[in-house]
Short mmCIF file of C-alpha atoms in Angstrom, two decimals:
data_model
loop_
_atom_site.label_atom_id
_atom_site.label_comp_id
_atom_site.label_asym_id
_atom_site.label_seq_id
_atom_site.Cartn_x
_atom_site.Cartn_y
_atom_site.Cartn_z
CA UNK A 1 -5.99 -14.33 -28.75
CA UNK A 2 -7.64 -12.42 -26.01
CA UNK A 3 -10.23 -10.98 -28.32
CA UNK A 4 -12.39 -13.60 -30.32
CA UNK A 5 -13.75 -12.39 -33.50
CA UNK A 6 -17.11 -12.17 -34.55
CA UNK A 7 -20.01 -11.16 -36.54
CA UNK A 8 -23.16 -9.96 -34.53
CA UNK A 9 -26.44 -10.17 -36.43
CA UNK A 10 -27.72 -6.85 -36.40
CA UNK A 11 -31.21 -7.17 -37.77
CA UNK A 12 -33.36 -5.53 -35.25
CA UNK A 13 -30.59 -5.73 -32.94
CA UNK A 14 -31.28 -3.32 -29.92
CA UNK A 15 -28.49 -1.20 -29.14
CA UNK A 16 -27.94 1.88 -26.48
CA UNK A 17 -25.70 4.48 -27.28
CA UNK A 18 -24.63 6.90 -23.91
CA UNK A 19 -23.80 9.99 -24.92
CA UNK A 20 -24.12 12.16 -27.96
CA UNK A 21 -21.21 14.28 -28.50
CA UNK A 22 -18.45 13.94 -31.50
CA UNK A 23 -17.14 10.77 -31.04
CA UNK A 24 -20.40 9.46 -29.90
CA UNK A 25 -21.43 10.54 -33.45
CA UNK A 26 -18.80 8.23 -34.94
CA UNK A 27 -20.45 5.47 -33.16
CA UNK A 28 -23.76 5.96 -33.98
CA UNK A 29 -22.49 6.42 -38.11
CA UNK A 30 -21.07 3.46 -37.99
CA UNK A 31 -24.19 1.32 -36.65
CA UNK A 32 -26.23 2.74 -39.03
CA UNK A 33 -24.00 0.90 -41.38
CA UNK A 34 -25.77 -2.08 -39.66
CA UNK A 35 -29.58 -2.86 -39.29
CA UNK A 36 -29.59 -2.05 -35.58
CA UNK A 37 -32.34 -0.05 -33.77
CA UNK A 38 -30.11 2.57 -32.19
CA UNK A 39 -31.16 4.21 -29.19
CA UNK A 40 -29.20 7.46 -28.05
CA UNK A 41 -29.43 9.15 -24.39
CA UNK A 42 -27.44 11.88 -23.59
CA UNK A 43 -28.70 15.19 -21.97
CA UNK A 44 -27.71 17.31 -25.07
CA UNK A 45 -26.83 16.30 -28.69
CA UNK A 46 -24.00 17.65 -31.51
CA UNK A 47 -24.83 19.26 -34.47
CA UNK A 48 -23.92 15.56 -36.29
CA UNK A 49 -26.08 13.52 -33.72
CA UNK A 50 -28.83 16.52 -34.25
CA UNK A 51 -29.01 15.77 -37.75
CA UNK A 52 -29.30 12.02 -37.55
CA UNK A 53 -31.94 12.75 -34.87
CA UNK A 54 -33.89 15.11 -36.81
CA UNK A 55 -33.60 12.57 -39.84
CA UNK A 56 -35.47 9.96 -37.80
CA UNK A 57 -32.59 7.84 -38.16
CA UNK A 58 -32.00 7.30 -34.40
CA UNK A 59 -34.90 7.09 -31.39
CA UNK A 60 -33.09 9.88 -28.76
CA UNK A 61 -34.19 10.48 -24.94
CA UNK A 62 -32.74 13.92 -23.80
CA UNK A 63 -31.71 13.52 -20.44
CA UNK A 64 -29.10 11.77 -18.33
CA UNK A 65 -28.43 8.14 -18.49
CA UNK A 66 -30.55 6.14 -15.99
CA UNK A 67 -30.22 2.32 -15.32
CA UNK A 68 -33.42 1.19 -16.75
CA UNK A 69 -31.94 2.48 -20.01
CA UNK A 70 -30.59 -0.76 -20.08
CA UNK A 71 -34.01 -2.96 -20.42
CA UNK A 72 -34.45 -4.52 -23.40
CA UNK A 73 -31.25 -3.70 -25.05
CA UNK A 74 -28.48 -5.77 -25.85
CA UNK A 75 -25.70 -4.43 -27.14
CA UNK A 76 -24.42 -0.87 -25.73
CA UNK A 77 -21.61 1.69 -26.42
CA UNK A 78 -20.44 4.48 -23.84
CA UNK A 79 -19.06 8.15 -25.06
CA UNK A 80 -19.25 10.69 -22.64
CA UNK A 81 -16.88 12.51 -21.13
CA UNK A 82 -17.92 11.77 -17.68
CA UNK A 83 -15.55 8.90 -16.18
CA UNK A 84 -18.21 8.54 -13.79
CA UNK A 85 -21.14 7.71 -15.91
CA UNK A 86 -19.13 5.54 -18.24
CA UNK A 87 -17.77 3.41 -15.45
CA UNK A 88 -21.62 3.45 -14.31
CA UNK A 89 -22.85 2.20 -17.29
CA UNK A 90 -20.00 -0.66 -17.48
CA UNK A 91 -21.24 -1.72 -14.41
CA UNK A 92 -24.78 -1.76 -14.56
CA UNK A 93 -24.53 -3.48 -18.21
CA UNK A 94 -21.79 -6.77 -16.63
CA UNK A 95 -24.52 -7.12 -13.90
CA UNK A 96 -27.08 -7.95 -16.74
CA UNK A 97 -24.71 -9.69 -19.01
CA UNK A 98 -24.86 -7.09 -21.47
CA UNK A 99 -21.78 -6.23 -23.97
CA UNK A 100 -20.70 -2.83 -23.34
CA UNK A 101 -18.18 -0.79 -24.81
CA UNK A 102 -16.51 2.47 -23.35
CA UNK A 103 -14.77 4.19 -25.72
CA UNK A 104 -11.41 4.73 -25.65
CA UNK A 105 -11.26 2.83 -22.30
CA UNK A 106 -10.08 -0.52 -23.14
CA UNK A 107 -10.30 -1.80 -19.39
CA UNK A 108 -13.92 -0.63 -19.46
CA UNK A 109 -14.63 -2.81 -22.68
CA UNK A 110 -16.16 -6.24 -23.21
CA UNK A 111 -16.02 -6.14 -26.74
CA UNK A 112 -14.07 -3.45 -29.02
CA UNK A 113 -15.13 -2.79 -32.61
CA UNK A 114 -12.52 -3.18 -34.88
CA UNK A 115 -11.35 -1.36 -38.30
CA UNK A 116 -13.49 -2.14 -41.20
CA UNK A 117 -13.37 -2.15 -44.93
CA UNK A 118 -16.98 -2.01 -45.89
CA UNK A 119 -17.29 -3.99 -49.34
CA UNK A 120 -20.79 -5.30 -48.37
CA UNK A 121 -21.66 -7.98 -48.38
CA UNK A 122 -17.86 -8.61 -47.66
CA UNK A 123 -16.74 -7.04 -44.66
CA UNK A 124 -12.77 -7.42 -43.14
CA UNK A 125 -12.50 -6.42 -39.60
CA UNK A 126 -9.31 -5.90 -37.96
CA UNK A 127 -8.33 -5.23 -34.58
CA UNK A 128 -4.88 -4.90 -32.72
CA UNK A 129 -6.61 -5.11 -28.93
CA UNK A 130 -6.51 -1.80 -28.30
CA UNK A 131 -2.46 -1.48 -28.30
CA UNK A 132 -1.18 -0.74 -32.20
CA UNK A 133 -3.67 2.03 -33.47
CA UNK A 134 -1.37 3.11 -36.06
CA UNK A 135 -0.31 0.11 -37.22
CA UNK A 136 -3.71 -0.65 -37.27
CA UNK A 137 -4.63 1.74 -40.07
CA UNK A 138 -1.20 1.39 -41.41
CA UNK A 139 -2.73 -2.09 -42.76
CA UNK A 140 -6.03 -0.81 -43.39
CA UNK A 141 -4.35 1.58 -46.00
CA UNK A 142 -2.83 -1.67 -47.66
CA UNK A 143 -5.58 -3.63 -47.39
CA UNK A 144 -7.58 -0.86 -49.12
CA UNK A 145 -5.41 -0.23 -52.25
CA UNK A 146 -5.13 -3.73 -52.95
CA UNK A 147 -8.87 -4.94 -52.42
CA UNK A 148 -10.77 -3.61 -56.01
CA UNK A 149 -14.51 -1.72 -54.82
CA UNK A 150 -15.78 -3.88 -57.21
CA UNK A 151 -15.70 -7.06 -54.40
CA UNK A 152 -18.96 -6.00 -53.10
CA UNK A 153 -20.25 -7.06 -57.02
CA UNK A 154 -18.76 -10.46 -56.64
CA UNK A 155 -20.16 -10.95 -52.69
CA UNK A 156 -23.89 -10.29 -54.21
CA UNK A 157 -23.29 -12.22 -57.32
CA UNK A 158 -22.12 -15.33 -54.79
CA UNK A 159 -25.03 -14.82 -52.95
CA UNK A 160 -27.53 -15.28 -55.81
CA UNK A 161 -26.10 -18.40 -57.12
CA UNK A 162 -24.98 -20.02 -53.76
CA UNK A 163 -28.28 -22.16 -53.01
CA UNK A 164 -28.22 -22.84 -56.96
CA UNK A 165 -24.99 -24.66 -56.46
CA UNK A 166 -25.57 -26.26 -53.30
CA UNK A 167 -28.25 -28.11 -55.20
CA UNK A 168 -26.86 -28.90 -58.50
CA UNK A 169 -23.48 -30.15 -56.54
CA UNK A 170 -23.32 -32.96 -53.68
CA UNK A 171 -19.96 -33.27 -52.79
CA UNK A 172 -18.90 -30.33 -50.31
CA UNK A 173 -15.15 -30.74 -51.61
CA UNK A 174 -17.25 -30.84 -55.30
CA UNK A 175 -18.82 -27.60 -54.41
CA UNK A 176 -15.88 -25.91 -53.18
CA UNK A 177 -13.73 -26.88 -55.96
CA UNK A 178 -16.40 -25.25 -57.88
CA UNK A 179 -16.11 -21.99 -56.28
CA UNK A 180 -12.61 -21.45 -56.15
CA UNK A 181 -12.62 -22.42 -60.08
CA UNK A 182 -15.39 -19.32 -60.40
CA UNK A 183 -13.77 -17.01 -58.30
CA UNK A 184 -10.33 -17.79 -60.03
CA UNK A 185 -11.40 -17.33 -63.53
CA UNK A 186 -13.30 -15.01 -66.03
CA UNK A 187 -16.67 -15.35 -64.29
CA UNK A 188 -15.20 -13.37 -61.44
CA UNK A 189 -13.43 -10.65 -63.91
CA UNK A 190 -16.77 -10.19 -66.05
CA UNK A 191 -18.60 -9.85 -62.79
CA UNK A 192 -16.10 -7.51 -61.64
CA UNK A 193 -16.27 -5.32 -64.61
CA UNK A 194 -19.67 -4.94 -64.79
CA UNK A 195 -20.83 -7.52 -67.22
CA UNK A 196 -23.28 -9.52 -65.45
CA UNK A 197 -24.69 -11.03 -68.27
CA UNK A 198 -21.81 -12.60 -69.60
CA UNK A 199 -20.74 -13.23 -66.13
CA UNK A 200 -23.73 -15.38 -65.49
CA UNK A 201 -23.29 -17.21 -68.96
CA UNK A 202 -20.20 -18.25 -68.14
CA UNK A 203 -21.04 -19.39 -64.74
CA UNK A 204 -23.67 -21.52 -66.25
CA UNK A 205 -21.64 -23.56 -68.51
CA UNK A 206 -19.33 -24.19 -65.60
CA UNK A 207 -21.80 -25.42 -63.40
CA UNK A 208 -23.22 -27.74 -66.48
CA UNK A 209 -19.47 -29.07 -66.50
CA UNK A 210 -19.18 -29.71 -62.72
CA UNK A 211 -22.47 -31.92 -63.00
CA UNK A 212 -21.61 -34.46 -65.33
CA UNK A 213 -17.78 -34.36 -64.37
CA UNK A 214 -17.49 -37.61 -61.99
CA UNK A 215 -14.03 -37.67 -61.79
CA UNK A 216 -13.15 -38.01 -57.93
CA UNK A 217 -9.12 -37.95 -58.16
CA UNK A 218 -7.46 -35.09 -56.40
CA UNK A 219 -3.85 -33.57 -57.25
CA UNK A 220 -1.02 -33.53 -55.14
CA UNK A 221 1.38 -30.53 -54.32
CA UNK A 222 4.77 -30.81 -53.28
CA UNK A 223 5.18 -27.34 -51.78
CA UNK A 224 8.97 -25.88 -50.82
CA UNK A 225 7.96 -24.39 -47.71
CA UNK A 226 11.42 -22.81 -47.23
CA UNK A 227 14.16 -22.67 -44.09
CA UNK A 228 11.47 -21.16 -41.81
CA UNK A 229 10.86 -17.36 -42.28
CA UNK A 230 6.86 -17.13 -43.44
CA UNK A 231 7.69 -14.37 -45.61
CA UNK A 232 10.27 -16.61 -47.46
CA UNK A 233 7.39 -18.50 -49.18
CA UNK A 234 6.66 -18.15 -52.92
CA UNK A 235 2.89 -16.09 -53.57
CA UNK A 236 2.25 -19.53 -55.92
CA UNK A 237 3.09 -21.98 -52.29
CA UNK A 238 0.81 -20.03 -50.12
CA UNK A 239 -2.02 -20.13 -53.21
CA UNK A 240 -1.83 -23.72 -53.13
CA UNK A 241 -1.33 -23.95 -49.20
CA UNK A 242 -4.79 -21.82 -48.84
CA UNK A 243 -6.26 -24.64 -51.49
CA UNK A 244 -5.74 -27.65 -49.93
CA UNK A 245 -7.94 -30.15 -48.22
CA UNK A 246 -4.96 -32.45 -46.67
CA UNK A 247 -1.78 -31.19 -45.47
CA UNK A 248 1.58 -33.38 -45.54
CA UNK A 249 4.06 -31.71 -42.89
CA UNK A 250 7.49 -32.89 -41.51
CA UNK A 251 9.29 -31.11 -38.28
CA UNK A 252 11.24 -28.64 -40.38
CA UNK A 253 7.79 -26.87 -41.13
CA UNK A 254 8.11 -24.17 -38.96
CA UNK A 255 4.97 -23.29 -37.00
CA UNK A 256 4.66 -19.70 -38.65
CA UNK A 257 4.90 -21.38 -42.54
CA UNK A 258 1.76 -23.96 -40.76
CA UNK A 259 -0.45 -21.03 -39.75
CA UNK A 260 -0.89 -19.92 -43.41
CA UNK A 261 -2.49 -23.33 -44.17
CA UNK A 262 -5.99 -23.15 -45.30
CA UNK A 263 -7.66 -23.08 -41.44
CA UNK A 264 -10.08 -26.14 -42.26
CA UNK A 265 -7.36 -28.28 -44.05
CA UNK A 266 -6.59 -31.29 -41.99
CA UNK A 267 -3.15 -31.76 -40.73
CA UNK A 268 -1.12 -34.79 -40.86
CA UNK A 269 2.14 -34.82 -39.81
CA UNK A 270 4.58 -37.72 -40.64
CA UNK A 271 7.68 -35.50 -39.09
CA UNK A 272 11.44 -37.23 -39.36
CA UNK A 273 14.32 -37.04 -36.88
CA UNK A 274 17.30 -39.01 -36.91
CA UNK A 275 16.45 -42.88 -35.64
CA UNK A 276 12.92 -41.75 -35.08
CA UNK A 277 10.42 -41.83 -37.76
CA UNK A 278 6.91 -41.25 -37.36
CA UNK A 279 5.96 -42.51 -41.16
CA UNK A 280 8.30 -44.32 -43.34
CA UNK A 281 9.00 -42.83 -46.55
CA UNK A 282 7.27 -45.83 -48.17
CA UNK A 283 4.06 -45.23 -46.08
CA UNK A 284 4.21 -41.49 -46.55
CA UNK A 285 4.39 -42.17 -50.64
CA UNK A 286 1.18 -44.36 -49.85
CA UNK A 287 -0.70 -41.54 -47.83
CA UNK A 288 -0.02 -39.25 -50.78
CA UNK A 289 -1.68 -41.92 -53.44
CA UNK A 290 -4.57 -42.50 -51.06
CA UNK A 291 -5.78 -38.89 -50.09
CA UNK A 292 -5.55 -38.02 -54.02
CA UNK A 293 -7.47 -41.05 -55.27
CA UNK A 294 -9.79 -39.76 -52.54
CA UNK A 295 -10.31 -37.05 -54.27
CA UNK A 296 -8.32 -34.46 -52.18
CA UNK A 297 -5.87 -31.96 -52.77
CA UNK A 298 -3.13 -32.66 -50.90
CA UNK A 299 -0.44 -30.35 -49.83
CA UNK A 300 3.27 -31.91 -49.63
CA UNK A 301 4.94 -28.94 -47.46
CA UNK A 302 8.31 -30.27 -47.11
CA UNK A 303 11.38 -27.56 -45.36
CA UNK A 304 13.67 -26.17 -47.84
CA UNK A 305 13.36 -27.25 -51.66
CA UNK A 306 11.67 -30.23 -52.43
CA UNK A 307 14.42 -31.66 -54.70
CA UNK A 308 17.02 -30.84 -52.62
CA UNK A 309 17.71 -33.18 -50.17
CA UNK A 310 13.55 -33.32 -49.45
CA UNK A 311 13.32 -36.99 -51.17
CA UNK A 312 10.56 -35.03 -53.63
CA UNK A 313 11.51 -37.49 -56.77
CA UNK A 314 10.91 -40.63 -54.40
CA UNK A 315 7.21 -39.29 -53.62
CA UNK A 316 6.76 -37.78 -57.05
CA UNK A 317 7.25 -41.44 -58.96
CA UNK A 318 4.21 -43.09 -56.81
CA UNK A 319 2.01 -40.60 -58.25
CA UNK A 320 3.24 -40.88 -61.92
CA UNK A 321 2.97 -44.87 -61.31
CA UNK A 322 -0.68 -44.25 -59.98
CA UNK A 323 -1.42 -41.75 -62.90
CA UNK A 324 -2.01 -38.48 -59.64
CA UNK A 325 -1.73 -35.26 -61.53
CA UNK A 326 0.65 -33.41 -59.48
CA UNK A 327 3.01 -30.10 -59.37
CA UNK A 328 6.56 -29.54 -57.35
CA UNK A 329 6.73 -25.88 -55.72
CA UNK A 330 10.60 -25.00 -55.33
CA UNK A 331 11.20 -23.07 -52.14
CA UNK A 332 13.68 -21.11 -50.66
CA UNK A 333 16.74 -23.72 -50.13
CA UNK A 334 17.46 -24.26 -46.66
CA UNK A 335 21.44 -23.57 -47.82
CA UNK A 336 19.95 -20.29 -49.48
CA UNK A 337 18.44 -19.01 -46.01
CA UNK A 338 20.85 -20.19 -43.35
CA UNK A 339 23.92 -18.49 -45.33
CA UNK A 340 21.80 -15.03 -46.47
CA UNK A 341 20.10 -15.05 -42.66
CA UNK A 342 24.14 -15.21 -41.57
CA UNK A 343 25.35 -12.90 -43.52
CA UNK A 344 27.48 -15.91 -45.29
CA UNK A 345 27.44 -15.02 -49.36
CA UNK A 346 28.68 -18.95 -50.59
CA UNK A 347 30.11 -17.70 -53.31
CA UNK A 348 32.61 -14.61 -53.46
CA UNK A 349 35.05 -13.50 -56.33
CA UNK A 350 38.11 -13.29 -53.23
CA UNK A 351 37.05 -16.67 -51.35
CA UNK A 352 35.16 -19.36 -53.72
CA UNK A 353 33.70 -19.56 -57.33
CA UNK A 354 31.91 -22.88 -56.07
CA UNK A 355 30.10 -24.60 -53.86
CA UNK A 356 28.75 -28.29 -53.04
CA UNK A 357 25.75 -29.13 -51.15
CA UNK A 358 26.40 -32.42 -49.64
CA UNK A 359 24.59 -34.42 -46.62
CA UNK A 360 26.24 -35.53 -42.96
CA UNK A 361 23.53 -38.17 -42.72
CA UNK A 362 25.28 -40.94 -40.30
CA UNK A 363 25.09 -44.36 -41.33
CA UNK A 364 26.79 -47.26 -38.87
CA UNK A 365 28.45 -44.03 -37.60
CA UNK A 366 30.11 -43.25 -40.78
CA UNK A 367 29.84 -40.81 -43.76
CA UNK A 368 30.07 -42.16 -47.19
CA UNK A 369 31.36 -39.24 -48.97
CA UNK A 370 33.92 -38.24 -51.76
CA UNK A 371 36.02 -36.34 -49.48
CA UNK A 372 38.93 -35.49 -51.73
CA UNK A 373 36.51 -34.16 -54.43
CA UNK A 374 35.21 -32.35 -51.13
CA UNK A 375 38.34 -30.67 -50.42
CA UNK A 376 39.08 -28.48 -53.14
CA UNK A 377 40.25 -24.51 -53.02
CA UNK A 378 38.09 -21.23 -53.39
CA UNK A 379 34.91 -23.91 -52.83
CA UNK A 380 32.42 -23.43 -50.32
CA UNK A 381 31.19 -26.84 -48.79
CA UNK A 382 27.29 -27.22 -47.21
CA UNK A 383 26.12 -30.15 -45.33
CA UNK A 384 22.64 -31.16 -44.57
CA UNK A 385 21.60 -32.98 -41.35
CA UNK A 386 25.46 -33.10 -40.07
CA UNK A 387 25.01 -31.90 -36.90
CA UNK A 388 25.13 -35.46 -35.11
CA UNK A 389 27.96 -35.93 -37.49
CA UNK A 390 29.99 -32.81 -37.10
CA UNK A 391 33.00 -34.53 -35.58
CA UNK A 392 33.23 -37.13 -38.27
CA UNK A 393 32.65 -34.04 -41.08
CA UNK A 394 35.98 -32.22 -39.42
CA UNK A 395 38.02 -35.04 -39.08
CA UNK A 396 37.32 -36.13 -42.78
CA UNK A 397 37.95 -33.07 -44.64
CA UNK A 398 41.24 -32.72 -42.48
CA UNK A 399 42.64 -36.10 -43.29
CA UNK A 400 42.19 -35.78 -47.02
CA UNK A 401 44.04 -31.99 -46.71
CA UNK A 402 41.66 -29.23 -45.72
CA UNK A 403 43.59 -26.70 -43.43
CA UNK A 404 42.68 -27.32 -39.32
CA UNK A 405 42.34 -23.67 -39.80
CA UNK A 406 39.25 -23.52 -42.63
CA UNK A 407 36.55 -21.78 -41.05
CA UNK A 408 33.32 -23.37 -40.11
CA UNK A 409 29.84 -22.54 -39.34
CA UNK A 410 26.73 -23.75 -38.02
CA UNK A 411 23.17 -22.15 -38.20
CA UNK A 412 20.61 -23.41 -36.59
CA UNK A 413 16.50 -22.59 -36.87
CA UNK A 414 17.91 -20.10 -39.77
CA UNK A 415 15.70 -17.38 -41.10
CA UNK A 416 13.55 -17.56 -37.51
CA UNK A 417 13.56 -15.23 -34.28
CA UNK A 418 15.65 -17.75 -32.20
CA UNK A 419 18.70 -18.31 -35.47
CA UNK A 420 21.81 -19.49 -33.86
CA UNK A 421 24.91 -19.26 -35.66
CA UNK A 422 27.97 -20.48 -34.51
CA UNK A 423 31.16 -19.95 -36.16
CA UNK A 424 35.20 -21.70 -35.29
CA UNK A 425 37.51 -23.64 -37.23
CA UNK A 426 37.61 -27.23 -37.99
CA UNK A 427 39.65 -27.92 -34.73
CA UNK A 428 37.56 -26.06 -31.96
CA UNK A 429 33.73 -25.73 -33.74
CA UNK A 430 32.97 -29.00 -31.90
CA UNK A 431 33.26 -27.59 -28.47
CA UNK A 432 32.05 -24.56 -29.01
CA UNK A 433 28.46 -26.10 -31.08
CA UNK A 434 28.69 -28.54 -27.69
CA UNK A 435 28.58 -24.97 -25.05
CA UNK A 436 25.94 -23.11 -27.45
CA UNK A 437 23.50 -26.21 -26.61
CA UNK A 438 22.66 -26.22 -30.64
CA UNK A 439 19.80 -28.80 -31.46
CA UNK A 440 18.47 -29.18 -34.95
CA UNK A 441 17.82 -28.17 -37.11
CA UNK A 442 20.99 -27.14 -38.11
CA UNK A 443 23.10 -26.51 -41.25
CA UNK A 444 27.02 -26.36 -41.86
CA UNK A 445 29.17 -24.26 -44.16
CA UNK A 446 32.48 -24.60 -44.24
CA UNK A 447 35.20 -22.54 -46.11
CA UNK A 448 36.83 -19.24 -46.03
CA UNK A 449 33.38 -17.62 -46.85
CA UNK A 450 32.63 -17.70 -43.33
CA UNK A 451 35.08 -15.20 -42.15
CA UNK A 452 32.70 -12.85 -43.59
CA UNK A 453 30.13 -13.46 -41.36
CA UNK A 454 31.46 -10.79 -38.40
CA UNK A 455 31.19 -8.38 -41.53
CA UNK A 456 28.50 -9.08 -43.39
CA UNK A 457 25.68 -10.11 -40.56
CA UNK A 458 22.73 -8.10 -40.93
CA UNK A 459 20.03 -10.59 -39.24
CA UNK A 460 20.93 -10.47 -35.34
CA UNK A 461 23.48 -8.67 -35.12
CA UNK A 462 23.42 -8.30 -31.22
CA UNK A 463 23.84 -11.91 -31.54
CA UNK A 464 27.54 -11.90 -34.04
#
């Protein structure tokens, strides 16, 4: 992030603006958005900069720019059309440690000022660095259907009652609970239709409950964060993932699906990989007891689908022993992406009207499975964590019948940028996983569904 946001407080804020043509004008509009004391210099003046002149709006000194237009001031914008004097400007205001910004010259600019939606007292800036000005106002448009005018209502109705809470509530978490409970409910919709007075009703019997409610015990949320892709998640996971005060994270989080965490939540990760386990799932059941009965809510992001193959029901039955209100999220199955990211439909009226999800989790080097209920026709066959065990899982479903033939794939980091899919028979996908390099995460599917992956690939196809 080469450009740190932030929020400059503009009361009485000196600010110099060179130049005072057209987009000079757009400039100068925009501050008086703010409470800065704008300052314009420019030989000559546009109608629009005339006006705001004549308005007494702006203080204006009709002549060319001169250094000691810099004294006193703190924050300055350049808009001429002389690369000379905005290059001398920029270089007079770094010499004093000044923030300047040349228009339209991003080399020339300490700080840029992004898009805005003005809901004031909420304000969302945006800013691509200078390089996606389309896109830019691409997502402005978005942003603007979808955020109601009547925000600004809810900001100043915040503001009112925002010392009034601080003091009636102790607890920071308490507080914030608090808020999100307003700003989720009917005190936010009155407010936002105009009805103030039953708005502020309702707030106050919430507030009266929050007081004399001394419960401290938080909830737990085990959250399907999906195979990877952030866009996979569910609107209800990313609610609770912006809610929570303690996140629980193994290694098939992918770093994308952890960015949409709530920024201040903290992060505790208690990832898994074969003979190497940061936590044990006895300890990890314990965490998720003690940050609730701290009060918390705690976040359970777990890859794929909790209840499938995610050990959800051996966390879940701590908390019902321990009386933790709790809720599962179901995510996007792991199986789910990796075969729709590979273009791999599971089931198909001409190949199989089954399939079995099934995991190649060594033990003593072995696989305990029910191979010959395994090896069936038209069924398509999944297997979890197999990777280490992918000889073993070919040799198996051979010696109780399946064709050396049967086609076989593995997809690795499905659903993400890097996705790896590798596809052979039972006989040769060994060697060919061992040249590829593949490292897991990774996910098999074997049956004839995989011959459709040459035809049916739409996610990489460069890489079929």
């Amino acid at each position: 992030m080469r450009y740190f946001p932030i929020f400059i407080d503009t009361a009485e804020l000196p600010c110099l603006v060179v130049g005072a043509g057209e987009v000079a004008a757009r400039k100068i509009e925009l501050l008086l958005k703010s409470e800065a004391h704008i300052t314009v210099v420019a030989p000559w003046a546009c109608d629009t900069v005339k006006k705001l002149i004549d308005a007494g709006e702006v203080d204006y000194i009709p002549r060319e720019y001169h250094p000691d237009d810099l004294d006193g001031m703190r924050l300055i914008f350049v808009a001429t059309d002389q690369d000379s004097v905005n290059r001398q400007v920029h270089h007079d205001a770094s010499e004093r440690d000044i923030l300047v910004n040349v228009v339209d010259n991003t080399p020339l600019c300490q700080f840029i000022t992004p898009s805005i939606i003005d809901r004031s007292p909420i304000i969302i800036a945006m800013s691509s660095g200078g390089v996606a000005p389309v896109l830019l106002r691409y997502l402005r448009q978005k942003l603007e259907s979808v955020i109601p005018h009547g925000i600004a209502r809810l900001g100043r109705f915040s503001e009112r009652f925002r010392e009034r809470v601080k003091q009636s509530l102790n607890s920071v978490t308490q507080r914030r609970y608090f808020w999100e409970d307003i700003l989720d409910g009917d005190v936010a919709e009155q407010v936002l239709q105009g009805n103030d007075k039953h708005a502020e009703e309702l707030f106050e019997q919430r507030l009266h409950d929050y007081q004399h409610d001394n419960s401290t015990q938080g909830e737990v949320y085990l959250v399907g964060a999906g195979p990877g892709d952030p866009d996979l998640l569910t609107f209800r996971a990313l609610r609770l993932m912006q809610k929570a005060d303690v996140v629980v994270y193994d290694r098939l989080v992918s770093p994308a699906v952890l960015e949409l965490v709530r920024r201040d939540a903290e992060k505790i990760y208690v990832g898994k990989a074969r003979s190497k386990h940061t936590l044990p799932q006895e300890d990890i059941n314990q965490l998720l007891v003690d940050q609730a009965q701290a009060g918390n809510r705690v976040v359970r992001l777990k890859g794929g689908d909790p209840f499938i193959f995610g050990r959800g029901g051996e966390e879940i039955e701590p908390l019902i022993e321990n009386n933790i209100r709790f809720q599962v999220v179901p995510g996007i199955t792991a199986a789910a992406g990796a075969a729709s990211y590979a273009g791999i439909p599971l089931t198909h009226r001409d190949h199989a009207q089954s399939v079995v999800f099934a995991t190649g989790h060594l033990r003593d080097n072995t696989i305990d499975l029910d191979w010959p209920a395994l090896v069936q026709k038209q069924q398509t066959l999944v297997f979890y964590m197999g990777l280490t065990g992918l000889g073993i899982i070919c040799q198996k479903l051979i010696e109780h019948g399946m064709p050396e033939s049967t086609p076989i794939a593995l997809v690795a980091s499905a659903t993400l940028p890097h996705q790896h899919v590798v596809t052979g028979t039972l006989t040769s996908i060994e060697s060919l996983v061992a040249q590829a390099g593949i490292s897991p995460p990774a996910l098999i599917i074997v049956g004839s569904v995989v011959s459709l992956h040459k035809q049916l690939n739409w996610f990489h196809q460069d890489r079929a």
